Coordinates of C-alpha atoms in Angstrom, one line a residue:
X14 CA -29.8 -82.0 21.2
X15 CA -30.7 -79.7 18.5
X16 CA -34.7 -79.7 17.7
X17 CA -34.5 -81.6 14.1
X18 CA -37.2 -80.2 11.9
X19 CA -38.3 -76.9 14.0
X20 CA -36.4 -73.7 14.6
X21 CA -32.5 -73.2 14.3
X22 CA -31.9 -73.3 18.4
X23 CA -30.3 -70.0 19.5
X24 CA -26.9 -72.0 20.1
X25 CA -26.7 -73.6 16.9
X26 CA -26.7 -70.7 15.2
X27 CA -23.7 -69.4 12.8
X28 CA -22.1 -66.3 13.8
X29 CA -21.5 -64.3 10.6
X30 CA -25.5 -64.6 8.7
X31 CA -26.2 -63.2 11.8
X32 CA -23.9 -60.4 12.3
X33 CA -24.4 -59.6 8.7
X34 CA -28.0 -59.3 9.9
X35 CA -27.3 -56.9 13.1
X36 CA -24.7 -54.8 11.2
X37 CA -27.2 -54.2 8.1
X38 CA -30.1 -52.9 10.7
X39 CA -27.7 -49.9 10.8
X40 CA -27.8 -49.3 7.2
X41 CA -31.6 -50.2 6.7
X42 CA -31.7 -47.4 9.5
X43 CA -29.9 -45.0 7.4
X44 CA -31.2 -45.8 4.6
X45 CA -34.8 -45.3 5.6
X46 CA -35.1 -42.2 7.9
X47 CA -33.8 -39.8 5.2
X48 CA -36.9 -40.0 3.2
X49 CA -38.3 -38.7 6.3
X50 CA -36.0 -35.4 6.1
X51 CA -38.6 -32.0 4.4
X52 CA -36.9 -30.4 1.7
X53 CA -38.7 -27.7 -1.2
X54 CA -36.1 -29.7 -3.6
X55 CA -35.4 -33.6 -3.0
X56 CA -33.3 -36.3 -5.1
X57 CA -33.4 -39.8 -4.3
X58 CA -35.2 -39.3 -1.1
X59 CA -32.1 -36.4 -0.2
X60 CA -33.7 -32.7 0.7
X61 CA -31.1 -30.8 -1.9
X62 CA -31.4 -27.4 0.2
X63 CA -29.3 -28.8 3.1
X64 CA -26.0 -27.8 4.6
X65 CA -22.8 -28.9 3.3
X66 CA -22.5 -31.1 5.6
X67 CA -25.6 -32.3 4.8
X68 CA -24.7 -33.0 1.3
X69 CA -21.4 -35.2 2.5
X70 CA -23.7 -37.0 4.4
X71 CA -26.3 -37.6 1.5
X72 CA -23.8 -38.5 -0.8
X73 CA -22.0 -41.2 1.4
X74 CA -25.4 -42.5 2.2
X75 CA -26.5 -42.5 -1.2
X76 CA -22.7 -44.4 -2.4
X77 CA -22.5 -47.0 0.3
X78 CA -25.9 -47.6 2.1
X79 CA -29.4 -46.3 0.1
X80 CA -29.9 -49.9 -2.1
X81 CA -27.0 -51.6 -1.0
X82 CA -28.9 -53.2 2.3
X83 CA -32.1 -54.6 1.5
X84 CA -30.5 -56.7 -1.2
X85 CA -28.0 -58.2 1.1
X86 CA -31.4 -59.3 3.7
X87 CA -32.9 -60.8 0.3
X88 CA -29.5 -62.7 0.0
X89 CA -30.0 -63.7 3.8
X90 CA -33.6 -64.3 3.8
X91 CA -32.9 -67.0 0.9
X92 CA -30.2 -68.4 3.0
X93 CA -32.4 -68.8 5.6
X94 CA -35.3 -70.3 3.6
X95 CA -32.6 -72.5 2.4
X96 CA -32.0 -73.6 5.9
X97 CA -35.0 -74.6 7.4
X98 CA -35.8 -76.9 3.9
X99 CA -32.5 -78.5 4.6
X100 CA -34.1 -79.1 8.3
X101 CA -37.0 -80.5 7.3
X102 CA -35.7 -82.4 4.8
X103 CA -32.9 -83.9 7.4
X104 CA -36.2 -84.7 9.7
X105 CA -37.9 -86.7 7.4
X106 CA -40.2 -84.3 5.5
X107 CA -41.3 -84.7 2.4
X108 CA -41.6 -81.1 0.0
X109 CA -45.3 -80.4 -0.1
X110 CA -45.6 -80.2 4.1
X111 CA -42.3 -78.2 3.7
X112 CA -43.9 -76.1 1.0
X113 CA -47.3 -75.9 3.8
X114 CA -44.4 -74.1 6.6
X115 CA -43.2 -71.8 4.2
X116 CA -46.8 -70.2 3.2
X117 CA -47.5 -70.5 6.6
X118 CA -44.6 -68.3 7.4
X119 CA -45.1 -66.3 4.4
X120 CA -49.0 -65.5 5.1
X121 CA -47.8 -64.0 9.0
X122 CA -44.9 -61.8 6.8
X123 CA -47.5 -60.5 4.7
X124 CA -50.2 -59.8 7.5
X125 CA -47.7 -58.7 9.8
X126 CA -46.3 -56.5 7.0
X127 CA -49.5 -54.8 6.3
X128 CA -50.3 -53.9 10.4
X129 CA -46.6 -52.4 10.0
X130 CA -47.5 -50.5 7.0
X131 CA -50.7 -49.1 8.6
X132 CA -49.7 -48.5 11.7
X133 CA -45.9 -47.2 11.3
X134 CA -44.3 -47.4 8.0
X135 CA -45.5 -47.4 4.7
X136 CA -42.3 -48.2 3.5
X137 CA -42.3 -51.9 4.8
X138 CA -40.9 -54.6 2.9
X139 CA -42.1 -57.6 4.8
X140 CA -45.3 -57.7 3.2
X141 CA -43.2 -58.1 -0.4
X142 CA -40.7 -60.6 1.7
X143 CA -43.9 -62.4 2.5
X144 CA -45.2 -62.8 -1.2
X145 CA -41.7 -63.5 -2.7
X146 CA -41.7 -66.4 -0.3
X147 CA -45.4 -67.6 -1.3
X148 CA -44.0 -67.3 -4.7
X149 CA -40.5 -68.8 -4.7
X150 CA -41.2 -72.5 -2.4
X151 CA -41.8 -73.3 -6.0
X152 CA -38.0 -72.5 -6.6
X153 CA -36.8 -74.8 -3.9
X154 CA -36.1 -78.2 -6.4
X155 CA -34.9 -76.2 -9.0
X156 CA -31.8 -77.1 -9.8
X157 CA -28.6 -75.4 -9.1
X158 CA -27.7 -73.9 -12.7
X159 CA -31.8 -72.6 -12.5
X160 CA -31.4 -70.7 -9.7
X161 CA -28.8 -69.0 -11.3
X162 CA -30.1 -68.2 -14.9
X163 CA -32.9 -66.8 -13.8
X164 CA -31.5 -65.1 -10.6
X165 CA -29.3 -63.6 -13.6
X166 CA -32.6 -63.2 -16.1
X167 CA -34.1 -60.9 -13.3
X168 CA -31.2 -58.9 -12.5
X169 CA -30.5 -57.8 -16.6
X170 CA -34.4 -56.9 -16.6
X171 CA -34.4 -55.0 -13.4
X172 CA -31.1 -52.7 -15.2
X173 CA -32.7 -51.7 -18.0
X174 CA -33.4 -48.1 -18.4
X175 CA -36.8 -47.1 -16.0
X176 CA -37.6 -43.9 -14.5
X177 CA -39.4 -45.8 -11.2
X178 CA -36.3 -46.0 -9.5
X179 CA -36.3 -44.6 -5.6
X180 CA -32.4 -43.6 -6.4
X181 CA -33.4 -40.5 -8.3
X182 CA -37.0 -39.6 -7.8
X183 CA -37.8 -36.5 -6.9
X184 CA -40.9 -36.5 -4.9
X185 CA -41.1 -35.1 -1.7
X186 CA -43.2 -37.3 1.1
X187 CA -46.5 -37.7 0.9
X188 CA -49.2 -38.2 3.2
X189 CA -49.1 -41.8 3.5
X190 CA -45.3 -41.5 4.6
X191 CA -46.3 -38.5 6.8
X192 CA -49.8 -38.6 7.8
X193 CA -51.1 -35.6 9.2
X194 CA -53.9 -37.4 11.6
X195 CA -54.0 -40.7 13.3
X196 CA -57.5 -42.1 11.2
X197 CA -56.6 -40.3 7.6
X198 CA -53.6 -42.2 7.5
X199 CA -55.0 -45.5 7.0
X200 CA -57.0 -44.5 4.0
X201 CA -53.9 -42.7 2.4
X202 CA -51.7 -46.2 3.0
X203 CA -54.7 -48.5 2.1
X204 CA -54.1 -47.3 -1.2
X205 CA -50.3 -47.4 -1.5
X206 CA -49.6 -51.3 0.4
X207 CA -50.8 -53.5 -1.9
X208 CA -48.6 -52.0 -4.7
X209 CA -45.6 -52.6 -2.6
X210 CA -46.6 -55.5 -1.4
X211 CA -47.9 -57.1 -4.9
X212 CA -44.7 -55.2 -6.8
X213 CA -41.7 -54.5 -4.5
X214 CA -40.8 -58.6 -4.1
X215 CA -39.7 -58.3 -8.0
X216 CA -36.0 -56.1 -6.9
X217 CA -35.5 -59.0 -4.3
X218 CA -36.1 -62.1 -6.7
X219 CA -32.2 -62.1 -7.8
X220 CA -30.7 -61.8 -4.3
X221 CA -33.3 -64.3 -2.9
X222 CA -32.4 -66.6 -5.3
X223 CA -28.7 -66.2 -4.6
X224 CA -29.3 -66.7 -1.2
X225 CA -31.1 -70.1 -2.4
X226 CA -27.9 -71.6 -3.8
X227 CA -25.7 -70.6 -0.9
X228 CA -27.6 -71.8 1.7
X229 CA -27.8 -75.3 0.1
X230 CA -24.0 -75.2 0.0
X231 CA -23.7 -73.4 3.8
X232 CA -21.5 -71.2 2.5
X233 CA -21.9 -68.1 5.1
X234 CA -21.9 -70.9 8.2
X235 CA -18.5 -73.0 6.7
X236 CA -16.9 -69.9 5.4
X237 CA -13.2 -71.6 5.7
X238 CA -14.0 -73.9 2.8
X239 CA -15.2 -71.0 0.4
X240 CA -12.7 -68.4 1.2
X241 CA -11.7 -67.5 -2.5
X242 CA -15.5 -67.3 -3.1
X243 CA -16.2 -65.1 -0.6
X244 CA -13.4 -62.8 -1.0
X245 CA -13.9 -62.6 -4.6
X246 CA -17.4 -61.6 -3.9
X247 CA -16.4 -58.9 -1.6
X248 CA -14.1 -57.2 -3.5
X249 CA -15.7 -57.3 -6.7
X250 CA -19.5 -56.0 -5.2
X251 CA -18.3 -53.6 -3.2
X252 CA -16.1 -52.2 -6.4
X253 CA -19.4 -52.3 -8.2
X254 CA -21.6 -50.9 -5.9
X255 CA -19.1 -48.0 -4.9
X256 CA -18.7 -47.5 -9.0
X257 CA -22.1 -47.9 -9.6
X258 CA -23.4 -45.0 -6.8
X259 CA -21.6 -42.3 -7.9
X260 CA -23.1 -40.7 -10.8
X261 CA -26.8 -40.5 -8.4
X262 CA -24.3 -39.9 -5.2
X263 CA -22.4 -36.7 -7.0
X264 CA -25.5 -35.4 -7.4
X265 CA -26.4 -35.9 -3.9
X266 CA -23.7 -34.8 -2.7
X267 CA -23.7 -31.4 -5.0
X268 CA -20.9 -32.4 -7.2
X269 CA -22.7 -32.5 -10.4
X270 CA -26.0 -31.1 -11.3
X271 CA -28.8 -33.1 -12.0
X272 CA -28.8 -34.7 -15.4
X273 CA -31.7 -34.7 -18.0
X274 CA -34.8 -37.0 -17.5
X275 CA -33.9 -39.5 -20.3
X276 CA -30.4 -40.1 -18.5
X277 CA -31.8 -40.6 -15.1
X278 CA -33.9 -43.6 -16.5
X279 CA -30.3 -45.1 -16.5
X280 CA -29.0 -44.1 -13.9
X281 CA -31.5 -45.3 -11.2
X282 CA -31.2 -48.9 -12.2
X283 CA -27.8 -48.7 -12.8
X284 CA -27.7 -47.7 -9.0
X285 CA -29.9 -50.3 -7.9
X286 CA -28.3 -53.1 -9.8
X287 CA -25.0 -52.2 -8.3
X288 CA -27.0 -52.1 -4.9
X289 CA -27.5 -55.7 -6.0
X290 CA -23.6 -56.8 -6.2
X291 CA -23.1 -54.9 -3.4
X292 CA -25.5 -56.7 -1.2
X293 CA -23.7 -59.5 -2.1
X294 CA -20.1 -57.7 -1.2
X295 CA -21.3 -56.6 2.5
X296 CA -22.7 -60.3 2.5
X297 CA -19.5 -61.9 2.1
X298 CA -17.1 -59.2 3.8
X299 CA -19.6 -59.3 7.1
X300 CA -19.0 -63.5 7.3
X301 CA -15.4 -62.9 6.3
X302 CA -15.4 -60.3 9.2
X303 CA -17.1 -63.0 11.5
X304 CA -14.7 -65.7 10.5
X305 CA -11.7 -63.9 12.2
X306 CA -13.9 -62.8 14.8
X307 CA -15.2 -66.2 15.5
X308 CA -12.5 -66.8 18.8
X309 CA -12.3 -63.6 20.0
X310 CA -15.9 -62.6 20.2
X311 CA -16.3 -59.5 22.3
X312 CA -19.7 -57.6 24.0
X313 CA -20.0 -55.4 20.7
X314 CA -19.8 -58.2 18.4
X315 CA -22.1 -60.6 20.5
X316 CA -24.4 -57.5 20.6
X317 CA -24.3 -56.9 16.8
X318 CA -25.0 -60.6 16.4
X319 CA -27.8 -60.9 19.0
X320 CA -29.3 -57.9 16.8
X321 CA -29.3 -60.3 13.6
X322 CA -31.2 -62.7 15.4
X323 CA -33.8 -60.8 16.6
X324 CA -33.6 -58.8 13.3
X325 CA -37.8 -58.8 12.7
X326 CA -38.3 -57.1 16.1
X327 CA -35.3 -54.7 15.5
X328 CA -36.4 -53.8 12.2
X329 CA -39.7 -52.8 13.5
X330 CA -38.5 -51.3 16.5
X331 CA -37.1 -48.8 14.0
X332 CA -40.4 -48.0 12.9
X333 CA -41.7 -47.0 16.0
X334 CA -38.8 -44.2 16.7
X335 CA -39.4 -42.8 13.0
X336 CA -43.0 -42.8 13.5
X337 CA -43.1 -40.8 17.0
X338 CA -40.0 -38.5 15.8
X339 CA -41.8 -37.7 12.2
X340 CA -45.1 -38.7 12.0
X341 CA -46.8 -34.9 12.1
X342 CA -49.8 -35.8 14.5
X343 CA -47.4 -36.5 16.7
X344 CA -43.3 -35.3 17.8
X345 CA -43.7 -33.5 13.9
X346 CA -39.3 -32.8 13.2
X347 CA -39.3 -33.7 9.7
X348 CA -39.1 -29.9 9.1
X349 CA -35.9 -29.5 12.0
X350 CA -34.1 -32.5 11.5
X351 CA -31.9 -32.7 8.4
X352 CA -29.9 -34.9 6.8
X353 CA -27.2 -35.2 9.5
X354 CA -29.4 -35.2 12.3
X355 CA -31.1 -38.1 10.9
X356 CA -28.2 -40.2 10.2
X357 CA -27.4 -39.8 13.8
X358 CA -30.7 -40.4 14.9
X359 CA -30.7 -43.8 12.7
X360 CA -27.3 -44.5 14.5
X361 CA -28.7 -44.1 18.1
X362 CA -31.5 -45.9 17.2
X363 CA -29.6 -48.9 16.1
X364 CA -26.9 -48.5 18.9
X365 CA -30.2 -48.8 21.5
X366 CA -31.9 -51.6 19.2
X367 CA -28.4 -53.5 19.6
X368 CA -28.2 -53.0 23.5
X369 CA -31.7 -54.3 24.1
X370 CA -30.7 -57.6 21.8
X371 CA -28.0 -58.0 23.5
X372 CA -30.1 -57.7 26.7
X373 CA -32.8 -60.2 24.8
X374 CA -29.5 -62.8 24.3
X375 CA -28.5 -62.7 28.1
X376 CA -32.3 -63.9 29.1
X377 CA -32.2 -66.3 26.2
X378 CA -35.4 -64.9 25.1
X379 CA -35.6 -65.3 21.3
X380 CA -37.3 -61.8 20.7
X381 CA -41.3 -61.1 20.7
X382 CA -41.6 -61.4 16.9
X383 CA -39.1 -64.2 16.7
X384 CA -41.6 -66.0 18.7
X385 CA -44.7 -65.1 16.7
X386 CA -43.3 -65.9 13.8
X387 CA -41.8 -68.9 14.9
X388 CA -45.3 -70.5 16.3
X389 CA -47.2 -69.6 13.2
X390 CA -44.7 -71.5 11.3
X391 CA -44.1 -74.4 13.6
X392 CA -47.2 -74.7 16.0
X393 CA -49.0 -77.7 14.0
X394 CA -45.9 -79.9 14.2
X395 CA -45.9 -78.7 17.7
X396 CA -49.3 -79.2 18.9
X397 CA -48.9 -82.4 17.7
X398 CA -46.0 -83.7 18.9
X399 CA -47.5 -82.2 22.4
X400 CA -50.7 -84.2 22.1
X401 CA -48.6 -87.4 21.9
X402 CA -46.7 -86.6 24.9
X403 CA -49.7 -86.0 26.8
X404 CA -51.2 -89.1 25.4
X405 CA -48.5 -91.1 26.3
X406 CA -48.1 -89.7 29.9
X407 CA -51.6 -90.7 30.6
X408 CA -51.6 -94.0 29.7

């Protein structure tokens, strides 16, 4: 019997959010080791004084993974949000405990974000995840056509002309993304995580909201009733995103030289918005991919999936490689890898992140983070519902 009001049960679970989840790792892998990469001349995180092959690599990167990722977890962290309200609504609850949960599983995001950030990566996002979710409970009776203007509202804002995006900036890493000693590096980050903790949550207000709306009509887990929909989206964000990339991704890829400053403040968001749609594409084309999949599920696609669900502990997992390959205090190959070598770094690292879920899935054994997360959220209901078992076996 499922457990009404708690945690989606591993076998309840729907197969295509989840091997939308495990496929993206590999993208948020190859999308975040570049910026690792030294060059004396970068663009959009891309050293520019690479091989050719390491421009064909930048520039497919740059067209089909750097932007395109994250949006499509923002999508999937609304679904999810979505999901658990419709659990807890189902059990009985009422919308200020539900509200209670979700800070409660927005305060371990953010805390567990900022050990991630000092410790690892200063590049984390679940600090931001954390504070769009303290932020948007307050979204959750909206009604549908709300969710959408202002899903929309954000996303015109966040394309207008700006010269903060990551697409083309041209700074090389700094010591709080390469620390040269273990105790410096926490005064260097101190500084740079509350910014994008407090700020970085605004690029992932559109696709969270999105994910909103689907998840109340469960249309990743029923995908055979919203096939037009899906395909639709596919096509079109993908088109978008592909469209989109390739003025920054020429450049990249040493097609075109760099343009003036005044048109790169157009160009970045016009990469990240079409990130946006394209998050949505990969969204719908992974659930489409799990739909004919769903009968015919093989190791690699179990192993993929079993990645989504344990997606926290994966995603940090991928910290800890970059930080022991990078990080100059200690394996210090930011100056021998290059772009190619990094991509196929982020590939073995996901390839090994995948195995070990699968591993994870053949225990049954949620993941270690899973868990934490999970009991932070949940333990009061829990503790409770314990006490009255106890209480009732005593009597």
């Amino acid at each position: 019997m499922a457990n009404q009001g708690g945690p989606t049960g591993l076998g309840e679970r729907a197969l295509g959010p989840d091997l939308a989840r495990g496929f993206m790792l590999l993208f948020i892998a190859l999308a975040n080791s570049h910026y690792f990469v030294y060059g004396t001349r970068v663009f959009g995180g891309f050293p520019m004084d690479g091989s050719s092959a390491d421009r064909v690599v930048g520039m497919v990167l740059s067209t089909f993974v750097d932007g395109r990722a994250f949006p499509m977890f923002g999508v999937l962290f609304g679904y999810g949000v979505a999901q658990i309200v419709r659990r807890q609504r189902e059990s009985g609850k009422e919308w200020w405990p539900i509200r209670t949960l979700l800070w409660r599983r927005s305060l371990v995001l953010i805390v567990l974000g900022f050990v991630h950030a000092m410790l690892l990566y200063i590049g984390d996002i679940l600090a931001a995840y954390g504070v769009l979710l303290f932020l948007g409970v307050w979204a959750l009776r909206w009604k549908d056509r709300w969710l959408l203007i202002v899903a929309a509202l954000v996303f015109v804002l966040t394309a207008l002309p700006s010269d903060d995006s990551l697409a083309t900036a041209s700074d090389a890493s700094d010591p709080s993304m390469l620390p040269p000693d273990f105790l410096g590096q926490f005064g260097d980050r101190i500084v740079v995580q509350p910014f994008i903790a407090l700020l970085g949550w605004i690029g992932f207000v559109t696709p969270f909201l999105v994910g909103l709306w689907a998840g109340r009509r469960r249309i990743l887990e029923r995908p055979a009733e919203h096939l037009t929909l899906l395909r639709t989206t596919a096509v079109v964000g993908l088109t978008v995103a592909v469209v989109g990339a390739l003025p920054v991704s020429l450049v990249v890829g040493g097609v075109i030289d760099q343009p003036s400053g005044e048109a790169l403040t157009r160009l970045g968001p016009l990469h990240d918005a079409s990130g946006v749609l394209g998050g949505f594409g990969y969204a719908a084309l992974s659930v489409l991919i799990a739909l004919k999949l769903r009968d015919r599920q093989d190791r690699i696609t179990l192993a993929i999936a079993a990645a989504g669900q344990r997606s926290l502990t994966c995603y940090l997992s991928q910290s800890v490689v970059w930080a022991v390959v990078f990080t100059p205090y200690l394996l210090d190959l930011s100056r021998t890898f290059s772009t190619t070598t990094t991509a196929l770094l982020a590939v073995a690292t996901w390839l090994a992140t995948a195995w070990i879920a699968d591993r994870m899935r053949r225990a049954s054994y949620r993941g270690p983070f899973e868990i934490l997360i999970r009991r932070v959220t949940y333990q009061p209901r829990r503790t409770a519902a314990t006490r009255s078992r106890s209480s009732g076996s005593l009597a």
